[in-house]
Short mmCIF file of C-alpha atoms (C1' of nucleotides) in Angstrom, two decimals:
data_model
loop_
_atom_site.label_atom_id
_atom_site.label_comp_id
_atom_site.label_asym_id
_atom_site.label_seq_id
_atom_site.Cartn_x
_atom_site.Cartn_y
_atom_site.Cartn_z
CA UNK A 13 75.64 151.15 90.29
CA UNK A 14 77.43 147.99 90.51
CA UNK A 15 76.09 145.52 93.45
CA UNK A 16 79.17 144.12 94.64
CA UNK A 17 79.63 141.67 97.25
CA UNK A 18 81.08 144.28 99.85
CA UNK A 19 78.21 146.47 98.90
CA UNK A 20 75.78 143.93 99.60
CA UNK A 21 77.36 143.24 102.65
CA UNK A 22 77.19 146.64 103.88
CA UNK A 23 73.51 147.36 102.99
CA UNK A 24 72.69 144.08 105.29
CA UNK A 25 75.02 145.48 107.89
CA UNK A 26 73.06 148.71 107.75
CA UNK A 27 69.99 147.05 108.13
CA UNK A 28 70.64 145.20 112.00
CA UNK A 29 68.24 146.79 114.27
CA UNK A 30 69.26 148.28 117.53
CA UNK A 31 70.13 146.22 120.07
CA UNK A 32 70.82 143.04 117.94
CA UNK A 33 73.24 141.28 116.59
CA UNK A 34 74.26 138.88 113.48
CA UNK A 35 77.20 137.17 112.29
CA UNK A 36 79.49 137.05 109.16
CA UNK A 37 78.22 133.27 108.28
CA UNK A 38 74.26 134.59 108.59
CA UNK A 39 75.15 137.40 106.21
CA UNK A 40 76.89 135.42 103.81
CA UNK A 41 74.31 132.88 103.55
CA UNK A 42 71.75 135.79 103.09
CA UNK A 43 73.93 136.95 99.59
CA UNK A 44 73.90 132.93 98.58
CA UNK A 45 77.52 132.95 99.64
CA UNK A 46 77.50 130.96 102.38
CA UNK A 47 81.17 130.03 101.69
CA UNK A 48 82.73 133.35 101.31
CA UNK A 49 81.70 134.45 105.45
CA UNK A 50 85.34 135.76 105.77
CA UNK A 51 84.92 137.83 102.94
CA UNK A 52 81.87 139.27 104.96
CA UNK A 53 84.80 140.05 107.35
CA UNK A 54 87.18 141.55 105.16
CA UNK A 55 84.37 143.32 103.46
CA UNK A 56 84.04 145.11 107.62
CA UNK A 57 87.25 145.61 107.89
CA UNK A 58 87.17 147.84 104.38
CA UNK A 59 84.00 149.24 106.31
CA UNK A 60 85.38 150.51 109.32
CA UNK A 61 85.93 153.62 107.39
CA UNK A 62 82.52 154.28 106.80
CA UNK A 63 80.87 155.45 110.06
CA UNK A 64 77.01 154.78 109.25
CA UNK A 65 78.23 150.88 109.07
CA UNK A 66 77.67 149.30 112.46
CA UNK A 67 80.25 146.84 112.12
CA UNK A 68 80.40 146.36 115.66
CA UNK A 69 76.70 144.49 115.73
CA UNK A 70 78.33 141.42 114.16
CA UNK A 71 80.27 138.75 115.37
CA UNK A 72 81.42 135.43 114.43
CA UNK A 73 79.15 131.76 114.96
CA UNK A 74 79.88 131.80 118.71
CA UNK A 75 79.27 135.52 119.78
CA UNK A 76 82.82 136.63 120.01
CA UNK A 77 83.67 139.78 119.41
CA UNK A 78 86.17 138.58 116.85
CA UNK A 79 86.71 141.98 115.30
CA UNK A 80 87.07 144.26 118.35
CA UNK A 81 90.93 144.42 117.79
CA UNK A 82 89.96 146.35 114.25
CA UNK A 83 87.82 149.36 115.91
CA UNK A 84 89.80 152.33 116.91
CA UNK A 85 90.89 150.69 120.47
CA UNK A 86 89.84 147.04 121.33
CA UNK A 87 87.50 147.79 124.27
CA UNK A 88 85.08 150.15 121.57
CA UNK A 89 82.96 147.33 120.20
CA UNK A 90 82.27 146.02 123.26
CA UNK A 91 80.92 149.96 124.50
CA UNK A 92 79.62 149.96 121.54
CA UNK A 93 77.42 147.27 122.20
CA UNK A 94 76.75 147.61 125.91
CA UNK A 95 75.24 151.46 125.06
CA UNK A 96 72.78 148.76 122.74
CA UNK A 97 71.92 146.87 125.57
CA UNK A 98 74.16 144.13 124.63
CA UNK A 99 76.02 142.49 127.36
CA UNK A 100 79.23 141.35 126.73
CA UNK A 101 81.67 138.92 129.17
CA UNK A 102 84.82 137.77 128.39
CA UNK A 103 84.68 138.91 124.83
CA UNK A 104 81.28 136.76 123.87
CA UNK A 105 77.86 138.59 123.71
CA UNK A 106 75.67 137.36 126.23
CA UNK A 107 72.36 135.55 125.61
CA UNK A 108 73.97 135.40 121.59
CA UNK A 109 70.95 133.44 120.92
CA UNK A 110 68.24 135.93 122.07
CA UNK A 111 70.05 139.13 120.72
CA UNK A 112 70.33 136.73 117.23
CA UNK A 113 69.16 138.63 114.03
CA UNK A 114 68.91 136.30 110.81
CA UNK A 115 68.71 139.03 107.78
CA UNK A 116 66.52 135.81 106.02
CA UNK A 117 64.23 135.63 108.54
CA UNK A 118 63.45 139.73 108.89
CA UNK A 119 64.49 141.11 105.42
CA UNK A 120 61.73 139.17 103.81
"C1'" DA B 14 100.03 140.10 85.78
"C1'" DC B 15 100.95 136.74 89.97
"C1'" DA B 16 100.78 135.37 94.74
"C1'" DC B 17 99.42 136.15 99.19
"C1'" DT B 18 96.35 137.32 102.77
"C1'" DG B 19 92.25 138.43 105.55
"C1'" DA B 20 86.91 140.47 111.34
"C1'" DC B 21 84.72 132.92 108.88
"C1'" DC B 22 82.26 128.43 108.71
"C1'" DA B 23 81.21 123.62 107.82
"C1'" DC B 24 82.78 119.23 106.63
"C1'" DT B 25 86.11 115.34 107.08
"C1'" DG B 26 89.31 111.89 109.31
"C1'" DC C 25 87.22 115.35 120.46
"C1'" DC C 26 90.92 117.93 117.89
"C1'" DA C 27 93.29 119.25 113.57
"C1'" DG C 28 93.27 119.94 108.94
"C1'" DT C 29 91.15 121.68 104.54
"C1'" DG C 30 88.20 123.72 101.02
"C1'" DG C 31 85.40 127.46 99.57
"C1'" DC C 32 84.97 132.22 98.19
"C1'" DC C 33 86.05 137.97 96.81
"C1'" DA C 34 88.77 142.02 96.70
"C1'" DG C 35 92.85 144.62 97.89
"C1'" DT C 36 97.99 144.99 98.14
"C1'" DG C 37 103.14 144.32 97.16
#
DNA sequence: ACACTGACCACTG
DNA sequence: CCAGTGGCCAGTG
């Protein structure tokens, strides 16, 4: 099989535990593309299809639920996320830092 | 085959 | 402090 970028991408994406969160720069940097973080987006957005990907566990640098207006209605990522135990207020994830999962610092 | 675009991020002036 | 720009991959018209 062919490792591709968006393959890569979705493996990592996989891979978030419950109840935590990561964003599309800390997955980029992970692959040694620390550049390409909105292909890490686009690479969710061809995602969405594929159920098993939890695309709604990550987020942009600053918490927000960037992505929310790509689920199947807006409000879903933030459910989503609050069935996790992930609060969410005015579109940011609370307490961003504590719910923080760096694939470098777990995945090794 | 070419140009454009997209769920981002960090650096510069 | 705010605005602009470069980097990077794959899909679409």
């Amino acid at each position: 099989m062919k490792s591709s970028f968006f393959e890569d991408v979705y493996e990592v994406t996989r891979l978030i535990p419950v109840g935590r969160v990561t964003s599309y720069g800390a997955i980029a940097n992970y692959l040694g593309l620390k550049s390409s973080a909105r292909m890490v987006g686009y690479a969710l957005n061809s995602a969405h299809i594929d159920k098993t990907i939890p695309a709604h566990r990550v987020v942009n640098r600053n918490g927000l639920l960037s992505g929310k207006f790509h689920f199947e209605y807006p409000e879903q990522m933030e459910e989503l996320l609050a069935q996790e135990g992930i609060l969410v207020q005015d579109d940011k994830i609370i307490d961003f830092k504590g719910k923080f999962w760096d694939p470098q610092i777990d995945l090794i």
